[in-house]
Coordinates of C-alpha atoms and ligand atoms in Angstrom, one line a residue:
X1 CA -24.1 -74.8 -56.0
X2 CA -20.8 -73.9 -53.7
X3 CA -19.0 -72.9 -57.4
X4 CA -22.1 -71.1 -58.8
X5 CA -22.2 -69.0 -55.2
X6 CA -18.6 -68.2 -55.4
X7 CA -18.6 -67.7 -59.0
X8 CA -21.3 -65.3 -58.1
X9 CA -19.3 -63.5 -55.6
X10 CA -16.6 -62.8 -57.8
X11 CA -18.7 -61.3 -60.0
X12 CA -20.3 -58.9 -57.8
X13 CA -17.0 -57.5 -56.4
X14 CA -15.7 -57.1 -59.7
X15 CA -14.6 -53.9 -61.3
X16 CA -17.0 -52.0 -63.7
X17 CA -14.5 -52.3 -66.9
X18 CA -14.5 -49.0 -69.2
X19 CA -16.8 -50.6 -72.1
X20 CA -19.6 -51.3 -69.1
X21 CA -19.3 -48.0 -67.6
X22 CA -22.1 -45.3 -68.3
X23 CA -20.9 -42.5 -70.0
X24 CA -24.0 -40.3 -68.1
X25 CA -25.0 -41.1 -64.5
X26 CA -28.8 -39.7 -63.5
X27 CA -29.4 -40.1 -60.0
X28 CA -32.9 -39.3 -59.3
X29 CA -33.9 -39.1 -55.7
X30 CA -37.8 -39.1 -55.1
X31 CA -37.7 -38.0 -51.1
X32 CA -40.0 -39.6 -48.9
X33 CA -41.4 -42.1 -51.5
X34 CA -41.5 -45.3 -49.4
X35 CA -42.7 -48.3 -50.7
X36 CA -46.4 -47.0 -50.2
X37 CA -46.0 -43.9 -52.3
X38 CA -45.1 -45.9 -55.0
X39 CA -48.0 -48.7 -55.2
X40 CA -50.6 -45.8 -54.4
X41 CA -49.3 -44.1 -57.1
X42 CA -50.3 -47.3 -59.2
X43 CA -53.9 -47.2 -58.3
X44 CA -54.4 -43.4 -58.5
X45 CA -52.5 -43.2 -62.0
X46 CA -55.1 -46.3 -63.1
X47 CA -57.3 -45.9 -66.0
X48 CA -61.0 -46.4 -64.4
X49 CA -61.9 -47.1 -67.9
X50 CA -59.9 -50.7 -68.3
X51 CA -60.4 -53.5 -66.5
X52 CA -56.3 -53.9 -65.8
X53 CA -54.5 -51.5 -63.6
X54 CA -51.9 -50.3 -65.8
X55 CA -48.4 -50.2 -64.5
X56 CA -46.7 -47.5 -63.8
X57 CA -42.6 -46.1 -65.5
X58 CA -42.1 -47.3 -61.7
X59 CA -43.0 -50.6 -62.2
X60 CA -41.5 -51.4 -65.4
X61 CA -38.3 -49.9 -63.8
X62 CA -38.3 -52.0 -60.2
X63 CA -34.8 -53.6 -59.4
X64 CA -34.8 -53.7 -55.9
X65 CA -34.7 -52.5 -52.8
X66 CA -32.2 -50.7 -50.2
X67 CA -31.8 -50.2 -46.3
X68 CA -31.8 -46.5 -45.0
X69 CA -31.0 -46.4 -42.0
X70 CA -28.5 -44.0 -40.2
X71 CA -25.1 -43.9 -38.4
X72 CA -25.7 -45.7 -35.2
X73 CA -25.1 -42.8 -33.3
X74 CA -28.8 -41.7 -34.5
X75 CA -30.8 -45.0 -34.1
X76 CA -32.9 -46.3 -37.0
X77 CA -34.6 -44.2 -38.7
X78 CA -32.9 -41.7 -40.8
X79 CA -33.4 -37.7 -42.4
X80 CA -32.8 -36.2 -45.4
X81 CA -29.5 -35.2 -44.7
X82 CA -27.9 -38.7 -43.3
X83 CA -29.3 -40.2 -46.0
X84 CA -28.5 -38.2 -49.2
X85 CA -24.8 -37.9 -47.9
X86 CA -25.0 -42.1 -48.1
X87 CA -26.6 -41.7 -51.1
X88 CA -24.4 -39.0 -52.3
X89 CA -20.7 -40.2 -50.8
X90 CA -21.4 -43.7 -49.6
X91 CA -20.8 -43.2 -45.8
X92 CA -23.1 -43.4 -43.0
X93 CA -23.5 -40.6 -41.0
X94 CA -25.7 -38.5 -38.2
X95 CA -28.9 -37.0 -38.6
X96 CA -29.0 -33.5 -40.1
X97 CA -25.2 -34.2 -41.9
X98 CA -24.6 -32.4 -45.8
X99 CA -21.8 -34.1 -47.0
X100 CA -19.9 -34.9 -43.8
X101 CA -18.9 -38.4 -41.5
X102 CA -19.8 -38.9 -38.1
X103 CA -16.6 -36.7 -36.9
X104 CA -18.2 -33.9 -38.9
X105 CA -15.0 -34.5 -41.8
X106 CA -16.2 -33.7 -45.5
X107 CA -17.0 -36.8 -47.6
X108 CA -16.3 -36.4 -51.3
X109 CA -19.8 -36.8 -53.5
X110 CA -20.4 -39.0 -56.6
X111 CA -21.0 -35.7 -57.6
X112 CA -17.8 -34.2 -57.1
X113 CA -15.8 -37.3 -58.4
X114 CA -17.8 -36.8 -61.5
X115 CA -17.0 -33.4 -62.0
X116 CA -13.2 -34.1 -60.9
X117 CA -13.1 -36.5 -64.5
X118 CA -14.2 -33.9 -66.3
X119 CA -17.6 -34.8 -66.5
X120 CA -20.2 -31.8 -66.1
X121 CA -22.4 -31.5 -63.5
X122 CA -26.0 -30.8 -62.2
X123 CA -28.5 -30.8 -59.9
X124 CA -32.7 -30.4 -60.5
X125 CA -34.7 -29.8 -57.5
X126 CA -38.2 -28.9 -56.4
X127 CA -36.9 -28.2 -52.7
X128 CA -34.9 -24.9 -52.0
X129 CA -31.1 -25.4 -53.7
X130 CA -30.0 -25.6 -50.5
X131 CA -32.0 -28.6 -48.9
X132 CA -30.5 -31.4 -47.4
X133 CA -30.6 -33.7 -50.6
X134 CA -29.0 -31.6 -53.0
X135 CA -27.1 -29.8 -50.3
X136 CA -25.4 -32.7 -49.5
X137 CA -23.8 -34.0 -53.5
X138 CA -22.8 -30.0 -53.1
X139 CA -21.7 -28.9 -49.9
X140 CA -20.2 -30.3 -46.5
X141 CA -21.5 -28.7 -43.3
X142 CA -22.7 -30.2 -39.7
X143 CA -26.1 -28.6 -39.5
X144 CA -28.5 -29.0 -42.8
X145 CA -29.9 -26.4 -41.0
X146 CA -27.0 -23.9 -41.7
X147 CA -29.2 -22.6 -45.0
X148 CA -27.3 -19.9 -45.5
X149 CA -23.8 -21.1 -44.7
X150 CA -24.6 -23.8 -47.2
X151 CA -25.9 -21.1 -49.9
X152 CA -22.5 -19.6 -49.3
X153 CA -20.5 -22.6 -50.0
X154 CA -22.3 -23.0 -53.3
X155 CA -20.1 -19.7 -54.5
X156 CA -17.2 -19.8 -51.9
X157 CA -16.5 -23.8 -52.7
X158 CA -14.6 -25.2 -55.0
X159 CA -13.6 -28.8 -56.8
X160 CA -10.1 -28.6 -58.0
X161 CA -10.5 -24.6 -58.5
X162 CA -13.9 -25.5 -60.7
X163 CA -17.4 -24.1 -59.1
X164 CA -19.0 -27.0 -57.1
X165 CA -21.2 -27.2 -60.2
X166 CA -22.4 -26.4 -64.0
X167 CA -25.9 -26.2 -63.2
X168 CA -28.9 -25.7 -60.4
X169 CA -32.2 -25.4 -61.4
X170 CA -35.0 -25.4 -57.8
X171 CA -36.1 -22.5 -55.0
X172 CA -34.4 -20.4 -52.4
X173 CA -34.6 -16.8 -53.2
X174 CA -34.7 -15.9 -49.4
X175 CA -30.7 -17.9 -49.0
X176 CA -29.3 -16.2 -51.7
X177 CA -30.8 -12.4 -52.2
X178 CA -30.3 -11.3 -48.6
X179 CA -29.5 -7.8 -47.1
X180 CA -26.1 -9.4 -45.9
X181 CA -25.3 -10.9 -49.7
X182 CA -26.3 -11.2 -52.4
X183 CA -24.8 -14.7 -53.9
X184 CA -27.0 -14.3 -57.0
X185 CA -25.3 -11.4 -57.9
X186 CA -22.4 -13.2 -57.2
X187 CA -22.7 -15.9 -59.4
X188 CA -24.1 -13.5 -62.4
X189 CA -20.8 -11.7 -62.0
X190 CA -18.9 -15.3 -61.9
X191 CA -20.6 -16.0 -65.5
X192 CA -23.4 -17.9 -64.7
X193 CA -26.5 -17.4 -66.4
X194 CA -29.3 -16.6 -63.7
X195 CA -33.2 -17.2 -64.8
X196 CA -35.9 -16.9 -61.9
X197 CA -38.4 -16.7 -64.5
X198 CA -39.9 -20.5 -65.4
X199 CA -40.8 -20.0 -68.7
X200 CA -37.3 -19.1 -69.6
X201 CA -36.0 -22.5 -68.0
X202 CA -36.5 -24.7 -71.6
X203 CA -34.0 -21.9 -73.0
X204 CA -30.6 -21.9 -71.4
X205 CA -27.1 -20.8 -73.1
X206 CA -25.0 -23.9 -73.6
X207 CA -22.2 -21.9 -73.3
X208 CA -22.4 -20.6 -69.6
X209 CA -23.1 -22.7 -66.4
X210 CA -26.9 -22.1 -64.6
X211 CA -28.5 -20.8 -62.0
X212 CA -32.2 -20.7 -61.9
X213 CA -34.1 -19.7 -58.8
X214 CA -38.1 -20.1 -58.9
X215 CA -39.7 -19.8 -55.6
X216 CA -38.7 -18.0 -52.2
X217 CA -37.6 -21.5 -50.4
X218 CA -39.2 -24.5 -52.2
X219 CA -40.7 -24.1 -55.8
X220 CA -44.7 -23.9 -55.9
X221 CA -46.8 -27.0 -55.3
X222 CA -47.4 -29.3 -59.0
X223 CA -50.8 -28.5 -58.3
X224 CA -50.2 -24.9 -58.0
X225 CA -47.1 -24.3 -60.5
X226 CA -48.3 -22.6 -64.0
X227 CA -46.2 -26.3 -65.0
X228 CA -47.5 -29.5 -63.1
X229 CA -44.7 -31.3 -64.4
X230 CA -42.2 -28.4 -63.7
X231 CA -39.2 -31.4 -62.4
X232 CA -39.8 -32.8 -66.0
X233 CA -39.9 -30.0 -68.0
X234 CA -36.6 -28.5 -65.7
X235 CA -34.8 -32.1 -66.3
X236 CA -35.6 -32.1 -69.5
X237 CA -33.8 -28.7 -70.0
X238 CA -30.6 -29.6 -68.1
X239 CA -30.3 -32.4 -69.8
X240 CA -30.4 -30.4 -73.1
X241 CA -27.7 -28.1 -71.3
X242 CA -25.4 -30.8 -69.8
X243 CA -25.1 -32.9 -72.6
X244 CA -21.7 -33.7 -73.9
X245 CA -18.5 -35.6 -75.4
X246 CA -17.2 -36.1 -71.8
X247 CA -20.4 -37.0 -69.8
X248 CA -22.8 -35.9 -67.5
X249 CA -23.7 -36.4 -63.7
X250 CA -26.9 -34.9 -63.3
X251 CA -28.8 -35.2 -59.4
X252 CA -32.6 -34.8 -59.6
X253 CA -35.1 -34.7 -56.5
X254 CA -38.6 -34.8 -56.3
X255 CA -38.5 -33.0 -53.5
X256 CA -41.7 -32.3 -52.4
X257 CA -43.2 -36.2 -52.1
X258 CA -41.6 -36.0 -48.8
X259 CA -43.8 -32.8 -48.2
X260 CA -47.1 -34.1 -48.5
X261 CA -45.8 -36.9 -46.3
X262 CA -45.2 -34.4 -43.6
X263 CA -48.1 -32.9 -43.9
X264 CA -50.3 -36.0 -44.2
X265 CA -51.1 -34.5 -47.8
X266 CA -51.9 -37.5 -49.8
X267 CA -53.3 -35.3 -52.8
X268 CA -49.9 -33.1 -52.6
X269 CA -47.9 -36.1 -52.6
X270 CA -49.5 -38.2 -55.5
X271 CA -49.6 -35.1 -57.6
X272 CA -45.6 -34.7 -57.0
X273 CA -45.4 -38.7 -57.9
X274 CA -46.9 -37.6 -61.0
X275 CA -44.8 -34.9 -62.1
X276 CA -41.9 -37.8 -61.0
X277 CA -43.8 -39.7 -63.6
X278 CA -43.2 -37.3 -66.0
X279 CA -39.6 -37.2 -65.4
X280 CA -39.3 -40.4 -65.7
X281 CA -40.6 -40.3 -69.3
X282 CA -37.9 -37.9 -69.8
X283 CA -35.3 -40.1 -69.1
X284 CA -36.4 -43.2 -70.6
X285 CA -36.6 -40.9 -73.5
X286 CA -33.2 -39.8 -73.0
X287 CA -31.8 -43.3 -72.5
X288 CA -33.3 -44.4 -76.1
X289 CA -31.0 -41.5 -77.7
X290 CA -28.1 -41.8 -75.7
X291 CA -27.9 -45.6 -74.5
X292 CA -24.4 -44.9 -72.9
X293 CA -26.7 -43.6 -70.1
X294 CA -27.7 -45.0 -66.7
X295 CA -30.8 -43.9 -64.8
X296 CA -30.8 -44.9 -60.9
X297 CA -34.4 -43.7 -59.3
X298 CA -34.5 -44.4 -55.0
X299 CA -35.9 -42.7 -52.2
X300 CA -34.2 -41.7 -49.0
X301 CA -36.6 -42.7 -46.5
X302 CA -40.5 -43.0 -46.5
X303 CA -42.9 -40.2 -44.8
X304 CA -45.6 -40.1 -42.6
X305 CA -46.2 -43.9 -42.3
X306 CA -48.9 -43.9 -45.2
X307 CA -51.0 -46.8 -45.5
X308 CA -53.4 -47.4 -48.9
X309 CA -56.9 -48.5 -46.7
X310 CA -57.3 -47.5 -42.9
X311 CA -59.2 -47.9 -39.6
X312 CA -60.1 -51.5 -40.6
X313 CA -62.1 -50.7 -43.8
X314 CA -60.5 -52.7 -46.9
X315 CA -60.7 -50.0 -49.4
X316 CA -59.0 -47.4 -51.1
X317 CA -60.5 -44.7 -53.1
X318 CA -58.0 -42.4 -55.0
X319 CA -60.6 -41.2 -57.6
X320 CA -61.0 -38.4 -54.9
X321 CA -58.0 -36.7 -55.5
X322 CA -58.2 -37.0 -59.1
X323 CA -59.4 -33.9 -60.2
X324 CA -57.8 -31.2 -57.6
X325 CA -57.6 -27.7 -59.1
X326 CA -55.7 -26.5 -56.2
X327 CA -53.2 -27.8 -53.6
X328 CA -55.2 -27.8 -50.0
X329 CA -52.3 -24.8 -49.1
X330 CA -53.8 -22.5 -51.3
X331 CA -57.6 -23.9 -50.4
X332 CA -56.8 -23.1 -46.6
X333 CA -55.4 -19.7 -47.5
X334 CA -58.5 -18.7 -49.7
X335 CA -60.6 -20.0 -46.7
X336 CA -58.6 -17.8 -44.3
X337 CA -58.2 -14.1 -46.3
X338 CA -62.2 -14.7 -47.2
X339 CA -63.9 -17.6 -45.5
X340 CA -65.6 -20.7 -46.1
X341 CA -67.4 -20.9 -49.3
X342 CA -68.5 -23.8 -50.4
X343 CA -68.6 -23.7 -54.3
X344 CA -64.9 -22.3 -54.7
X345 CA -64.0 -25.2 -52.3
X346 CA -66.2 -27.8 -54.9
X347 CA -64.1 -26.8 -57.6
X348 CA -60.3 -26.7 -55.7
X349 CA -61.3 -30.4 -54.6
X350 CA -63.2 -31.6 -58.0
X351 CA -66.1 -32.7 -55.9
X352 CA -69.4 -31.2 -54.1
X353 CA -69.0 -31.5 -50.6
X354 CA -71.8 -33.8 -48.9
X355 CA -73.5 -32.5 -45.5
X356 CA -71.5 -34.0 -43.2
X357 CA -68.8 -32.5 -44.7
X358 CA -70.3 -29.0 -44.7
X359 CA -70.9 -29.3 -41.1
X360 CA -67.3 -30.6 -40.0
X361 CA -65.9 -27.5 -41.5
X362 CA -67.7 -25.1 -40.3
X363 CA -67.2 -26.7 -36.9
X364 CA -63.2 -26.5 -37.9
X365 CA -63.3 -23.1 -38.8
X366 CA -65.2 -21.5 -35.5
X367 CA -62.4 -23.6 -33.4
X368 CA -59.2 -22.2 -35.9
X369 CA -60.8 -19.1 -35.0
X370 CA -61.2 -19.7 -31.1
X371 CA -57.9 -21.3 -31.0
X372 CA -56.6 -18.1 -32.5
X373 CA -58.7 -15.8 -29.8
X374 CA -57.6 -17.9 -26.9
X375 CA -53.6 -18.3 -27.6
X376 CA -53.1 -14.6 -30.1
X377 CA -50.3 -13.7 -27.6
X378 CA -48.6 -16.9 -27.8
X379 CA -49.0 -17.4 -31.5
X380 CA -48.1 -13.6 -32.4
X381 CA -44.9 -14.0 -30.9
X382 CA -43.6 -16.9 -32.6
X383 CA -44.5 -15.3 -35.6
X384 CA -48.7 -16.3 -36.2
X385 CA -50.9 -14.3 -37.6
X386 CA -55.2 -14.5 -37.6
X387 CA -54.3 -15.7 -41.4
X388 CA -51.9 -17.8 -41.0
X389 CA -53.3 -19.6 -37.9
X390 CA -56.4 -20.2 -39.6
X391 CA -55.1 -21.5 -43.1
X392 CA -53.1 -24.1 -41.0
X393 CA -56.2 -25.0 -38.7
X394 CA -58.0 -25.5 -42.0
X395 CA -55.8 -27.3 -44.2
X396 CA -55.6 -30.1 -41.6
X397 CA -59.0 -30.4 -41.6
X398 CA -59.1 -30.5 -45.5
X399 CA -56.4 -33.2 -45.4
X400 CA -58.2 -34.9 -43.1
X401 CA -61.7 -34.7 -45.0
X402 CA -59.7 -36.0 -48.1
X403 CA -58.4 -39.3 -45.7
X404 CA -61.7 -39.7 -45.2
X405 CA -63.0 -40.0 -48.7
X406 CA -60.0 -41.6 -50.0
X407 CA -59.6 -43.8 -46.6
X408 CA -55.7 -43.0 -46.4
X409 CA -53.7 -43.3 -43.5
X410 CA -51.2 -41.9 -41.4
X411 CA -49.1 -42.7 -38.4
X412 CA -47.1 -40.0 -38.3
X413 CA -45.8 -36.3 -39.4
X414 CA -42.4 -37.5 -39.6
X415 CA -40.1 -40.5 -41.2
X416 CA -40.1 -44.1 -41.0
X417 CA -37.6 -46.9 -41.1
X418 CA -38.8 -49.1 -43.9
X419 CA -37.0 -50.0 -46.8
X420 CA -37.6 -48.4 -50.1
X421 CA -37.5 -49.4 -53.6
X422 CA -34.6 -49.2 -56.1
X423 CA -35.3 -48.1 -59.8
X424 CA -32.4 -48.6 -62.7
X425 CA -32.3 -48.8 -66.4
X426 CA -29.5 -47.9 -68.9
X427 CA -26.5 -48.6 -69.0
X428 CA -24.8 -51.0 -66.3
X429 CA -28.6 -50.5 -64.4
X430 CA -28.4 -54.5 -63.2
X431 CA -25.5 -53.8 -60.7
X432 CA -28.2 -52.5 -58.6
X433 CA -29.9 -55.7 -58.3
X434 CA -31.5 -56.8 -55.0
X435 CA -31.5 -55.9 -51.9
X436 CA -28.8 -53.1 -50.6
X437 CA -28.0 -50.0 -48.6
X438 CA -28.2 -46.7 -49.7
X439 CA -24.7 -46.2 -49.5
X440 CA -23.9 -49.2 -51.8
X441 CA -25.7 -47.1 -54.3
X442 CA -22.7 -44.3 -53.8
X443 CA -20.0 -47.5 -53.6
X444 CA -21.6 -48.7 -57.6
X445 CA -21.4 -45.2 -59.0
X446 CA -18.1 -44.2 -57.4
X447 CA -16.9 -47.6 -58.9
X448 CA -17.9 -47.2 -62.6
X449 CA -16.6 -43.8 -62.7
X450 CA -13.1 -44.9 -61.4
X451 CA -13.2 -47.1 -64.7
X452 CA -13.4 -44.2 -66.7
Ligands
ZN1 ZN1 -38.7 -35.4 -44.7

């Protein structure tokens, strides 16, 4: 047993040799998606019509897990910027770090390296460009709340004279059109290829590098995008654009899981999970044709505590946000610009309202609109409006309603500590195997591209 323990140890510290190395890295980031997210998305992706419940691309996927939390300095419980710079360069730092160590010095990305062995690079988002997770493979900065700064650094940067990357396909027209520059210009005039129109995404050049912008910050809910699996369809077309002799490192967030989480959204964050789903098929597809590749799937943290069955009721009932037309932003919205009404509201949610119901919004919207009377001064200086007020009033109430039904719950707006669950296939997928830390998912990549 000693031998076969040692034996074992030797193996794991071993270097990746060339022949075992993955000639494409995907790293696919689902943000938020704790271990919760992933088993509700089971039952609410489960044919009603069989007796089994069907696993999920997750499932078939499932490796193991990893730790997440931060650099000591900020406790236990990470962000999105700590943890996508482990993810992304292997070192623990602060909260709210892109790409830097605890003494606020740059870390070199998976990312980077990549691109460094001439390898080309991309990142697929549904957040802003900017964002913490991508922001932090791309950029270094102290505050992942510098947006523009860090839009900057996407043009002012470079890796060994090269931009910082071939490819970025997410939001954030606000960070880079603004009155004091404008970096899309920039990059158009750099050679890039700029597209801010979606249905141009399946059709880039091969022969220049990409920008595509599609949304003022983050791109458009799944349940409100034209594409409910935009992040497939968008990975699906950088993969397309990416592929070649050398290889490819390709980052890709499902940004907005972490979203619904904050906004104790369960309908917003399934319907992301399914667009992940998607993705997912993408790859494995992608794998099949080119088996020199390795997929990696993890989360940086889970979101809003989220429990499957609450307030001492054993049940779960996801068939209630099955058949959304609408994501509860745009429901609250509607409600706001032109009031309640009941039958638009029947067919955003897929289901007719009972009485209870009926009366618990109309109670919500008299108190959005008191709450609006009694604070207007307060709320118009920090930027409120009637609308806007109301629509947020409301859409807590729809979120809540949907709890109800579907008997979800929540302890919190923000992040927890638990540990989340590692996805790999492809090429050299079983090195990540068991339980680790995010940032031994950094260590493994750096290590298989430093046998290349
Ligand atoms: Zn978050």
């Amino acid at each position: 047993m000693k031998r076969l323990l040692s034996a074992l140890a030797i193996a794991t510290t071993m270097q990746v040799t060339a022949s075992e190395a993955p000639k494409n890295i995907i790293m696919v980031i689902s943000d938020g998606m704790g271990p919760a997210y992933t088993t509700a998305y089971r039952y609410f992706n489960d044919d009603p019509a069989t007796p089994e419940i069907e696993q999920t691309v997750f499932d078939k996927y499932h490796v193991g897990s990893s730790s997440t939390y931060p650099a000591k300095v900020s406790g236990l419980v990470t962000d999105s910027a700590a943890s996508a710079t482990a993810l992304a360069a292997g070192v623990k730092s602060y909260n709210g770090a892109i790409g830097v160590d605890v003494n606020e010095k740059p870390v070199k990305s998976v990312l980077h390296k990549a691109q460094s062995l001439g390898f080309k690079t991309g990142v697929v988002v549904t957040s802003q460009i900017n964002h913490a997770t991508p922001a932090s493979y791309l950029a270094h900065n102290v505050n992942r709340r510098n947006y523009d700064a860090i839009a900057d650094s996407y043009i002012d940067d470079r890796n060994n004279g090269q931009f910082i990357t071939d490819l970025m396909l997410g939001g954030g027209w606000t960070y880079f059109i603004r009155d004091d520059r404008n970096i899309v210009d920039e990059f158009k005039q750099a050679g890039f290829h700029y597209v801010n129109n979606f249905e141009e995404v399946t059709a880039l050049p091969k022969d220049k590098p990409v920008l595509g912008l599609f949304g003022d910050k983050g791109m458009d809910q799944a349940l409100d995008h034209q594409d409910k699996h935009r992040l497939a369809t968008m990975t699906s077309s950088a993969l397309n654009h990416l592929k070649n002799d050398k290889g490819m490192f390709l980052l890709v967030e499902a940004s907005q899981v972490d979203w619904g989480g904050h906004a104790n959204d369960i309908a917003w964050s399934m319907t992301e999970m399914s667009d992940l789903d998607k993705t997912m098929q993408v790859l494995e597809a992608f794998v099949e044709q080119n088996p020199e590749t390795l997929v990696v799937l993890t989360a940086d943290h889970s979101t809003g505590g989220m429990t499957i069955g609450a307030n001492g009721k054993y049940a779960w009932f996801p068939t209630w946000i099955k058949n959304l037309t609408a994501s509860t932003e745009t429901m609250s919205k509607d409600i706001a610009k032109t009031g309640l009404d009941f039958e638009r509201l029947a067919h955003q949610l897929g289901f007719q309202l009972n009485d209870d119901e009926v009366v618990t919004l109309k109670e919500s919207m008299s108190d959005a609109q008191s709450y609006w009377q009694s604070n207007q001064e307060k709320l118009t200086e920090k930027g409120y409006t009637k609308e806007s007020t109301v629509a947020r009033q409301m859409r807590k109430a729809i979120t809540k309603l949907i709890d109800k039904r579907t008997n979800t719950g929540w302890t919190t707006g923000g992040h927890t500590g638990v540990d989340v669950p590692v996805y790999a296939f492809g090429k050299g997928a079983s090195v990540f195997n068991g339980k680790q830390d995010n940032t031994d998912i950094a260590k493994h990549i750096f290590k298989m591209l430093a046998s290349q």
